[in-house]
């Protein structure tokens, strides 16, 4: 009817009204299609249950669920092993990966409906359902659903809490000299500390901790993030937020371990630039493979404070303001259907690498004069993907150009396995201006620096005749493990030898880069000048 009305009155509608009407019809048709699929599966499952009860199983009844399971497992395996670039280069894998999530969801819904119908048919012979009985049953189920939805925290009812506790025990616990159980693998409260406690380091000049994460914006109406589906979201001792959501004072209740776990939440329903389809987001949510975190939206806090100020009330303290998400099914649905945006009271955060895997973006935005970046990502072919992406983002968002010769690191044609060097020096041109609003803002409050230097260090091994500075045990480990030092980041269970080899390699590379510098310098320009000389000699 809506389509007929639009066709009849199209001459009386302006372009904006026609587009709005078309969008409305499209949304209604999509909703109707989903409803038809769900109802159709329910009816089909009832018919199948009756058929299976009246006749013995046939080979086809075994073959279909088997094929469903095999295809789902293959898609999950490819999603874990292959990158987005690998999928794009192999057509049949891309087709399989795109078709597998909806195929799995339909099979899962059909399986649930079939199990329910089978149970009801079996129970029907012994139970006589009355109208009041059915009403009481569904009423009780609805009440339990609502109570559970309000009581369960979507942040704690996920893998985030487990992941956070393991990170805290492994890293922060190792530096906790006051612990009463140093060998315990369980969470110890005194291991963690509030992120705002690190503000004391600001008075000493350094370091200022900037923990990067990505705010997932799949449902955002902003054209600036339409293709990216995310934006960089920082967590610091003083403030937290992003350009899209604005910034607020960091809550006192936010722990350092929580911030680190958010920054390392590599797997979940929302993965920023690394997201490989809405179907996969639904699967991740259904199976609760969620490392992400729902963080109070700075924009919502700003609006709330503005309303309180207009009423004459004082702003709530950070401790009073910090609260948990409300009705959890709404947040889970937002994750499952990729509806996360910057307009909700809470925003969905995930791994900082889903936007910028090097942590370079925020430093460029602050117009830092000398930036040191350490790249230890999985990059066996030396494609420098993460660096290339952040160079592109800096040019698009700020009009800032970064020029760096990666041949200083990339392997030569003779030795494709080994790198040419450990580091490269690049030049950052802050004077370029693209007319972007963020560039204007950055120029006004981030200093007048026009030129900067980027020291880019990469986890590499050099040819045998240039490896004298690398420890012998690291070289031995590399010979017996060809993937070293570019093991996949999917490997989350390092052995003792593997962990120590990576740690020692980093120490050897740092000593090779900085150990040859003089102990005292009067200016940062002297350090940059000497680094350039060392680069030319290498």
Coordinates of C-alpha atoms in Angstrom, one line a residue:
X1 CA 0.0 0.0 0.0
X2 CA 2.8 2.4 0.8
X3 CA 4.5 1.6 -2.5
X4 CA 1.2 2.3 -4.4
X5 CA 0.7 5.6 -2.5
X6 CA 4.3 6.7 -3.3
X7 CA 3.7 5.8 -7.0
X8 CA 0.4 7.7 -7.1
X9 CA 1.5 10.9 -5.4
X10 CA 5.1 11.0 -6.6
X11 CA 4.5 14.1 -8.6
X12 CA 3.3 15.9 -5.5
X13 CA 6.4 14.9 -3.4
X14 CA 9.7 16.7 -3.4
X15 CA 12.9 14.8 -3.5
X16 CA 13.4 14.8 0.3
X17 CA 9.8 13.3 0.8
X18 CA 10.3 10.7 -1.9
X19 CA 13.6 9.6 -0.3
X20 CA 12.1 9.5 3.2
X21 CA 9.2 7.5 1.9
X22 CA 11.4 5.1 0.0
X23 CA 13.6 4.5 3.1
X24 CA 10.4 3.8 5.2
X25 CA 9.1 1.3 2.7
X26 CA 12.5 -0.4 2.5
X27 CA 12.6 -0.7 6.3
X28 CA 9.1 -2.2 6.4
X29 CA 9.8 -4.7 3.7
X30 CA 13.0 -5.8 5.4
X31 CA 11.2 -6.2 8.7
X32 CA 8.4 -8.2 6.9
X33 CA 11.0 -10.4 5.3
X34 CA 12.7 -11.2 8.6
X35 CA 9.3 -11.9 10.2
X36 CA 8.3 -14.2 7.3
X37 CA 11.6 -16.1 7.7
X38 CA 11.1 -16.5 11.5
X39 CA 7.5 -17.6 11.2
X40 CA 8.3 -19.8 8.2
X41 CA 11.0 -21.6 10.2
X42 CA 8.6 -22.1 13.1
X43 CA 5.9 -23.6 10.8
X44 CA 8.5 -25.7 9.0
X45 CA 9.9 -27.0 12.2
X46 CA 6.5 -28.1 13.4
X47 CA 5.9 -30.0 10.1
X48 CA 9.3 -31.6 10.4
X49 CA 8.7 -32.7 14.0
X50 CA 5.4 -34.3 13.0
X51 CA 7.1 -36.0 10.0
X52 CA 10.0 -37.3 12.0
X53 CA 7.7 -38.7 14.7
X54 CA 5.6 -40.6 12.2
X55 CA 8.4 -42.2 10.1
X56 CA 12.0 -43.5 10.6
X57 CA 15.0 -41.2 9.9
X58 CA 16.4 -41.2 6.3
X59 CA 19.9 -40.4 5.1
X60 CA 18.8 -36.9 4.1
X61 CA 17.8 -36.1 7.7
X62 CA 21.4 -36.9 8.8
X63 CA 23.1 -35.3 5.8
X64 CA 21.5 -31.8 6.2
X65 CA 22.6 -31.1 9.8
X66 CA 26.0 -32.6 9.1
X67 CA 26.5 -30.3 6.1
X68 CA 25.3 -27.4 8.3
X69 CA 27.8 -28.1 11.0
X70 CA 30.8 -28.7 8.6
X71 CA 30.1 -25.4 6.7
X72 CA 29.8 -23.5 10.0
X73 CA 33.1 -24.9 11.3
X74 CA 34.9 -24.1 8.0
X75 CA 33.7 -20.5 8.1
X76 CA 34.8 -20.1 11.7
X77 CA 38.2 -21.6 10.9
X78 CA 38.8 -19.3 7.9
X79 CA 37.7 -16.3 10.0
X80 CA 40.3 -17.1 12.6
X81 CA 43.2 -18.0 10.2
X82 CA 42.9 -15.7 7.2
X83 CA 43.0 -12.0 7.0
X84 CA 40.5 -9.7 5.1
X85 CA 43.0 -9.4 2.3
X86 CA 43.3 -13.2 2.0
X87 CA 39.5 -13.5 1.7
X88 CA 39.4 -10.9 -1.0
X89 CA 42.1 -12.7 -3.0
X90 CA 40.4 -16.1 -3.0
X91 CA 36.9 -15.9 -4.4
X92 CA 35.4 -19.3 -3.2
X93 CA 36.6 -18.6 0.4
X94 CA 35.0 -15.2 0.3
X95 CA 31.7 -16.6 -1.0
X96 CA 31.8 -19.3 1.7
X97 CA 32.5 -16.8 4.4
X98 CA 29.7 -14.5 3.4
X99 CA 27.1 -17.2 3.1
X100 CA 28.1 -19.2 6.2
X101 CA 26.8 -16.7 8.9
X102 CA 23.2 -16.4 7.6
X103 CA 23.2 -20.2 6.8
X104 CA 24.3 -20.9 10.3
X105 CA 21.7 -18.6 11.9
X106 CA 18.9 -20.1 9.9
X107 CA 20.0 -23.6 10.8
X108 CA 20.4 -22.6 14.5
X109 CA 16.8 -21.1 14.6
X110 CA 15.4 -24.1 12.8
X111 CA 17.2 -26.4 15.2
X112 CA 15.8 -24.5 18.2
X113 CA 12.3 -24.5 16.8
X114 CA 12.5 -28.1 15.9
X115 CA 13.6 -29.1 19.4
X116 CA 10.8 -27.0 20.9
X117 CA 8.2 -28.5 18.6
X118 CA 9.4 -32.0 19.3
X119 CA 9.3 -31.5 23.0
X120 CA 5.8 -30.0 22.9
X121 CA 4.6 -32.9 20.8
X122 CA 6.0 -35.4 23.3
X123 CA 4.5 -33.5 26.2
X124 CA 1.2 -33.0 24.6
X125 CA 0.0 -36.5 25.3
X126 CA 0.4 -36.2 29.1
X127 CA -0.5 -32.5 29.7
X128 CA -3.7 -30.7 29.0
X129 CA -2.9 -27.0 28.5
X130 CA -5.6 -24.5 29.5
X131 CA -5.7 -20.8 28.6
X132 CA -4.8 -19.8 32.1
X133 CA -2.0 -22.3 32.2
X134 CA -0.4 -21.0 29.0
X135 CA -0.9 -17.4 30.1
X136 CA 0.9 -18.2 33.4
X137 CA 3.7 -20.0 31.7
X138 CA 4.4 -17.2 29.2
X139 CA 3.9 -14.6 31.9
X140 CA 6.5 -16.3 34.2
X141 CA 8.9 -16.6 31.3
X142 CA 8.5 -12.9 30.5
X143 CA 9.0 -11.9 34.1
X144 CA 12.2 -14.0 34.4
X145 CA 13.4 -12.5 31.1
X146 CA 12.9 -8.9 32.3
X147 CA 14.4 -9.6 35.8
X148 CA 17.5 -11.3 34.3
X149 CA 17.8 -8.5 31.7
X150 CA 18.0 -5.8 34.5
X151 CA 20.2 -7.8 36.8
X152 CA 22.8 -9.0 34.4
X153 CA 25.6 -6.6 33.3
X154 CA 26.5 -7.1 29.6
X155 CA 30.1 -6.3 30.5
X156 CA 30.4 -8.9 33.2
X157 CA 28.2 -11.5 31.5
X158 CA 30.9 -11.9 28.8
X159 CA 34.5 -13.0 28.3
X160 CA 35.7 -9.4 29.2
X161 CA 35.9 -10.1 33.0
X162 CA 37.8 -13.3 32.5
X163 CA 40.2 -11.7 30.0
X164 CA 40.7 -8.6 32.2
X165 CA 41.5 -10.7 35.3
X166 CA 44.1 -12.8 33.4
X167 CA 45.8 -9.6 32.1
X168 CA 45.9 -8.1 35.5
X169 CA 47.3 -11.2 37.2
X170 CA 49.9 -11.7 34.4
X171 CA 51.2 -8.2 34.1
X172 CA 50.1 -5.9 36.9
X173 CA 50.4 -8.8 39.4
X174 CA 54.0 -9.4 38.4
X175 CA 54.8 -5.9 39.6
X176 CA 52.8 -6.1 42.8
X177 CA 55.5 -6.5 45.5
X178 CA 52.9 -6.5 48.3
X179 CA 50.9 -9.5 47.1
X180 CA 50.4 -12.3 49.7
X181 CA 50.0 -15.0 46.9
X182 CA 52.6 -14.3 44.2
X183 CA 52.1 -17.8 42.6
X184 CA 48.4 -17.6 42.5
X185 CA 46.7 -17.7 39.1
X186 CA 43.4 -16.3 40.5
X187 CA 42.5 -12.6 40.6
X188 CA 43.9 -10.6 43.5
X189 CA 42.3 -7.3 44.3
X190 CA 45.5 -5.4 45.1
X191 CA 47.0 -6.2 41.7
X192 CA 44.9 -3.6 39.9
X193 CA 44.8 0.2 40.4
X194 CA 42.5 3.1 39.3
X195 CA 43.5 4.6 36.0
X196 CA 43.1 8.1 37.5
X197 CA 45.9 7.3 40.0
X198 CA 48.4 7.7 37.2
X199 CA 47.7 11.5 37.1
X200 CA 50.5 11.9 39.6
X201 CA 53.0 11.2 36.8
X202 CA 51.8 14.3 34.9
X203 CA 53.3 16.6 37.6
X204 CA 56.6 14.9 36.9
X205 CA 56.4 15.6 33.1
X206 CA 56.2 12.0 32.0
X207 CA 54.9 9.5 31.2
X208 CA 51.4 10.4 30.2
X209 CA 49.5 7.2 29.4
X210 CA 47.2 7.1 26.4
X211 CA 45.4 3.8 26.1
X212 CA 43.8 3.4 22.7
X213 CA 40.5 1.6 21.9
X214 CA 38.0 1.7 19.1
X215 CA 34.4 2.9 19.5
X216 CA 32.2 0.8 17.2
X217 CA 29.7 2.9 15.2
X218 CA 28.1 0.5 12.8
X219 CA 24.6 2.1 13.3
X220 CA 25.9 5.7 13.1
X221 CA 24.3 8.1 10.8
X222 CA 27.4 10.2 10.6
X223 CA 28.9 10.1 7.1
X224 CA 32.4 10.6 8.6
X225 CA 32.5 7.1 10.0
X226 CA 30.1 5.4 7.5
X227 CA 32.8 3.2 5.9
X228 CA 35.1 3.0 8.9
X229 CA 32.3 1.9 11.3
X230 CA 34.4 3.1 14.2
X231 CA 36.5 6.0 15.6
X232 CA 39.6 6.1 17.9
X233 CA 38.5 6.3 21.6
X234 CA 41.2 7.1 24.2
X235 CA 41.3 6.3 27.9
X236 CA 43.8 8.5 29.8
X237 CA 44.2 9.4 33.5
X238 CA 42.5 12.7 33.0
X239 CA 39.9 12.3 30.2
X240 CA 38.3 9.7 28.0
X241 CA 36.4 9.9 24.7
X242 CA 36.7 10.5 21.0
X243 CA 36.0 13.2 18.4
X244 CA 32.6 11.6 17.6
X245 CA 31.5 11.2 21.2
X246 CA 33.3 14.2 22.8
X247 CA 35.3 13.9 26.0
X248 CA 34.7 13.6 29.8
X249 CA 36.7 13.3 32.9
X250 CA 37.9 9.7 33.4
X251 CA 35.7 8.1 36.0
X252 CA 37.4 7.2 39.3
X253 CA 35.9 3.7 39.1
X254 CA 37.7 2.8 35.9
X255 CA 40.6 0.5 36.6
X256 CA 43.9 0.3 34.6
X257 CA 43.3 -3.5 34.1
X258 CA 39.9 -2.7 32.6
X259 CA 41.3 -0.1 30.3
X260 CA 44.1 -2.5 29.1
X261 CA 41.6 -5.3 28.5
X262 CA 39.4 -3.0 26.4
X263 CA 42.5 -1.9 24.4
X264 CA 43.3 -5.6 23.8
X265 CA 39.7 -6.8 23.1
X266 CA 40.6 -8.3 19.7
X267 CA 37.6 -10.6 19.2
X268 CA 34.0 -9.6 19.6
X269 CA 30.8 -8.7 17.8
X270 CA 32.3 -5.3 16.8
X271 CA 35.8 -5.1 15.5
X272 CA 35.9 -1.7 13.8
X273 CA 37.9 -1.6 10.5
X274 CA 38.5 -5.4 10.9
X275 CA 34.8 -6.3 11.0
X276 CA 34.1 -9.0 8.4
X277 CA 30.3 -8.8 8.1
X278 CA 27.1 -8.4 10.1
X279 CA 26.5 -12.1 10.1
X280 CA 29.7 -12.8 12.0
X281 CA 28.7 -10.1 14.6
X282 CA 25.4 -12.0 15.3
X283 CA 27.3 -15.3 15.7
X284 CA 29.8 -13.8 18.1
X285 CA 26.9 -12.4 20.2
X286 CA 24.9 -15.6 20.2
X287 CA 27.9 -17.6 21.4
X288 CA 28.9 -14.8 23.8
X289 CA 32.4 -14.5 22.2
X290 CA 32.6 -10.9 23.3
X291 CA 35.7 -9.2 24.7
X292 CA 34.4 -5.7 24.1
X293 CA 33.1 -3.3 26.7
X294 CA 30.1 -0.9 27.1
X295 CA 31.4 2.4 28.3
X296 CA 29.4 5.4 29.4
X297 CA 28.9 7.7 26.4
X298 CA 30.7 11.0 27.0
X299 CA 28.1 12.8 24.8
X300 CA 25.3 11.5 27.0
X301 CA 27.1 12.6 30.1
X302 CA 27.7 16.1 28.6
X303 CA 24.0 16.4 27.8
X304 CA 23.0 15.2 31.3
X305 CA 25.3 17.7 32.9
X306 CA 24.0 20.5 30.7
X307 CA 20.4 19.7 31.8
X308 CA 21.4 19.6 35.5
X309 CA 23.2 23.0 35.1
X310 CA 20.1 24.5 33.5
X311 CA 18.1 23.3 36.6
X312 CA 20.6 24.8 38.9
X313 CA 22.1 21.5 40.1
X314 CA 25.8 20.8 40.4
X315 CA 27.4 18.2 38.2
X316 CA 27.6 14.7 39.7
X317 CA 30.9 13.5 40.8
X318 CA 32.8 11.0 38.7
X319 CA 32.3 8.3 41.3
X320 CA 28.5 9.0 41.5
X321 CA 28.2 9.2 37.7
X322 CA 29.9 5.9 36.9
X323 CA 27.1 3.4 36.3
X324 CA 26.4 0.1 34.5
X325 CA 24.4 -0.4 31.3
X326 CA 20.6 -0.9 31.9
X327 CA 18.5 -3.5 30.3
X328 CA 21.1 -5.9 28.9
X329 CA 19.1 -7.5 26.1
X330 CA 18.9 -4.1 24.4
X331 CA 22.7 -3.9 24.3
X332 CA 23.1 -7.5 23.2
X333 CA 20.7 -6.9 20.3
X334 CA 22.7 -3.8 19.4
X335 CA 25.8 -6.0 19.1
X336 CA 24.0 -8.8 17.3
X337 CA 22.4 -6.6 14.7
X338 CA 25.3 -4.1 14.4
X339 CA 23.3 -1.2 15.7
X340 CA 26.0 0.3 17.9
X341 CA 26.3 4.1 17.6
X342 CA 27.2 7.3 19.4
X343 CA 23.6 8.2 20.4
X344 CA 23.1 5.6 23.1
X345 CA 23.9 6.2 26.8
X346 CA 26.7 3.7 26.4
X347 CA 29.1 3.1 23.5
X348 CA 30.7 -0.2 22.6
X349 CA 34.5 -0.2 22.8
X350 CA 36.9 -2.8 21.4
X351 CA 40.6 -3.3 20.6
X352 CA 42.5 -0.1 19.7
X353 CA 44.0 -2.1 16.8
X354 CA 40.5 -2.1 15.1
X355 CA 41.2 1.5 14.3
X356 CA 45.0 2.1 14.7
X357 CA 47.2 -0.9 15.5
X358 CA 50.2 1.3 16.3
X359 CA 48.9 3.9 18.7
X360 CA 50.3 6.5 16.3
X361 CA 47.1 8.3 15.4
X362 CA 46.6 10.2 18.7
X363 CA 50.2 11.2 18.8
X364 CA 50.0 12.7 15.3
X365 CA 46.8 14.5 16.3
X366 CA 48.7 16.1 19.2
X367 CA 51.4 17.3 16.8
X368 CA 54.2 15.6 18.7
X369 CA 57.7 16.6 17.5
X370 CA 59.4 13.3 18.0
X371 CA 57.4 10.0 17.9
X372 CA 58.8 6.5 18.6
X373 CA 56.6 3.7 17.3
X374 CA 57.4 0.0 17.9
X375 CA 55.6 -2.3 15.4
X376 CA 55.4 -6.0 16.5
X377 CA 52.4 -7.0 14.5
X378 CA 52.0 -10.2 12.5
X379 CA 53.6 -9.1 9.2
X380 CA 55.7 -12.0 7.7
X381 CA 55.6 -10.4 4.2
X382 CA 56.6 -7.0 5.4
X383 CA 53.6 -5.3 3.9
X384 CA 53.6 -2.6 6.7
X385 CA 49.8 -2.6 6.6
X386 CA 49.2 -0.9 10.0
X387 CA 51.6 1.9 9.2
X388 CA 50.1 2.4 5.8
X389 CA 46.6 2.7 7.2
X390 CA 47.5 5.3 9.9
X391 CA 49.4 7.4 7.3
X392 CA 46.2 7.3 5.2
X393 CA 44.0 8.2 8.2
X394 CA 46.3 11.1 9.1
X395 CA 46.1 12.6 5.7
X396 CA 42.3 12.2 5.4
X397 CA 41.5 13.5 8.9
X398 CA 44.1 16.1 9.5
X399 CA 45.8 16.8 6.2
X400 CA 49.1 15.7 7.8
X401 CA 51.7 14.0 5.5
X402 CA 54.1 11.3 6.7
X403 CA 57.0 10.5 4.4
X404 CA 59.1 7.4 5.3
X405 CA 61.3 5.2 3.2
X406 CA 60.4 1.6 4.3
X407 CA 63.2 0.2 2.2
X408 CA 65.4 0.8 5.2
X409 CA 63.6 -2.1 6.8
X410 CA 62.1 -4.2 4.0
X411 CA 64.0 -7.3 2.9
X412 CA 66.2 -7.1 -0.1
X413 CA 65.6 -9.3 -3.2
X414 CA 68.5 -11.5 -2.3
X415 CA 67.2 -12.3 1.3
X416 CA 63.4 -12.2 1.3
X417 CA 63.3 -13.8 4.8
X418 CA 65.5 -11.3 6.6
X419 CA 65.0 -7.5 7.0
X420 CA 67.4 -4.8 5.9
X421 CA 67.3 -3.1 9.2
X422 CA 65.5 -2.6 12.5
X423 CA 64.3 0.9 12.1
X424 CA 63.5 3.7 9.7
X425 CA 63.2 7.5 10.1
X426 CA 60.4 9.4 8.6
X427 CA 59.3 13.0 8.4
X428 CA 55.9 14.4 9.5
X429 CA 54.7 17.5 7.8
X430 CA 52.2 19.2 10.1
X431 CA 51.9 22.4 8.0
X432 CA 49.7 20.8 5.4
X433 CA 46.0 21.7 5.8
X434 CA 43.0 19.9 4.2
X435 CA 40.2 22.2 5.4
X436 CA 39.2 19.5 7.9
X437 CA 37.5 20.9 11.1
X438 CA 39.7 18.7 13.3
X439 CA 42.8 20.2 11.7
X440 CA 41.6 23.7 12.6
X441 CA 40.9 22.6 16.2
X442 CA 44.3 20.8 16.4
X443 CA 46.2 23.8 15.1
X444 CA 44.6 26.1 17.7
X445 CA 45.4 24.1 20.9
X446 CA 48.1 21.6 20.1
X447 CA 51.1 23.9 19.5
X448 CA 52.7 25.4 16.4
X449 CA 54.9 22.5 15.5
X450 CA 55.3 22.3 11.7
X451 CA 57.7 19.4 11.3
X452 CA 58.1 16.2 13.2
X453 CA 60.2 13.1 13.1
X454 CA 58.9 9.5 13.2
X455 CA 61.3 6.8 14.5
X456 CA 59.7 3.5 13.3
X457 CA 61.1 0.3 14.9
X458 CA 59.9 -3.1 13.7
X459 CA 60.3 -6.5 15.1
X460 CA 62.9 -8.0 12.7
X461 CA 65.8 -10.4 12.2
X462 CA 68.7 -9.4 10.1
X463 CA 70.9 -11.7 7.9
X464 CA 73.5 -13.9 9.7
X465 CA 76.4 -11.6 9.0
X466 CA 74.6 -8.7 10.7
X467 CA 73.1 -10.5 13.7
X468 CA 76.0 -10.2 16.2
X469 CA 73.9 -8.0 18.5
X470 CA 71.2 -10.6 18.7
X471 CA 71.4 -13.1 21.6
X472 CA 72.4 -16.6 20.6
X473 CA 69.4 -18.2 22.3
X474 CA 67.1 -16.0 20.2
X475 CA 68.8 -17.0 17.0
X476 CA 68.5 -20.7 18.0
X477 CA 64.8 -20.3 18.6
X478 CA 64.4 -18.5 15.3
X479 CA 66.0 -21.5 13.5
X480 CA 63.7 -24.0 15.0
X481 CA 60.6 -21.8 14.6
X482 CA 60.4 -20.3 11.1
X483 CA 57.4 -18.0 11.9
X484 CA 59.5 -16.1 14.6
X485 CA 59.3 -13.1 15.0
X486 CA 56.0 -12.9 13.1
X487 CA 53.8 -15.4 14.9
X488 CA 50.1 -14.9 14.4
X489 CA 48.4 -12.8 17.1
X490 CA 45.8 -15.5 17.2
X491 CA 48.3 -17.4 19.3
X492 CA 47.4 -16.3 22.8
X493 CA 49.3 -19.1 24.6
X494 CA 53.0 -18.4 24.5
X495 CA 55.4 -21.0 25.9
X496 CA 58.2 -19.8 28.2
X497 CA 60.8 -20.0 25.5
X498 CA 58.6 -18.1 23.0
X499 CA 57.8 -15.4 25.5
X500 CA 61.5 -15.0 26.5
X501 CA 62.7 -15.0 22.9
X502 CA 60.3 -12.1 22.0
X503 CA 61.3 -10.2 25.1
X504 CA 65.0 -10.6 24.5
X505 CA 64.7 -9.7 20.8
X506 CA 63.0 -6.5 21.7
X507 CA 65.8 -5.7 24.2
X508 CA 68.5 -6.5 21.6
X509 CA 66.8 -4.3 19.0
X510 CA 66.4 -1.4 21.4
X511 CA 70.1 -1.7 22.4
X512 CA 71.1 -1.7 18.8
X513 CA 69.1 1.4 18.0
X514 CA 69.7 3.5 21.2
X515 CA 72.8 1.9 22.7
X516 CA 75.1 3.6 20.2
X517 CA 73.8 7.1 21.1
X518 CA 75.8 9.4 23.4
X519 CA 74.5 9.5 27.0
X520 CA 73.8 13.3 27.1
X521 CA 72.1 15.6 24.5
X522 CA 71.2 19.2 24.8
X523 CA 68.3 19.1 22.3
X524 CA 66.0 16.6 20.6
X525 CA 67.4 17.7 17.3
X526 CA 70.8 16.3 18.2
X527 CA 69.3 12.9 18.9
X528 CA 67.4 12.9 15.5
X529 CA 70.6 14.0 13.7
X530 CA 72.7 11.2 15.2
X531 CA 69.9 8.6 14.5
X532 CA 70.0 9.7 10.8
X533 CA 73.8 9.1 10.8
X534 CA 73.4 5.7 12.3
X535 CA 70.7 4.9 9.7
X536 CA 73.0 5.8 6.9
X537 CA 75.8 3.7 8.3
X538 CA 73.6 0.6 8.7

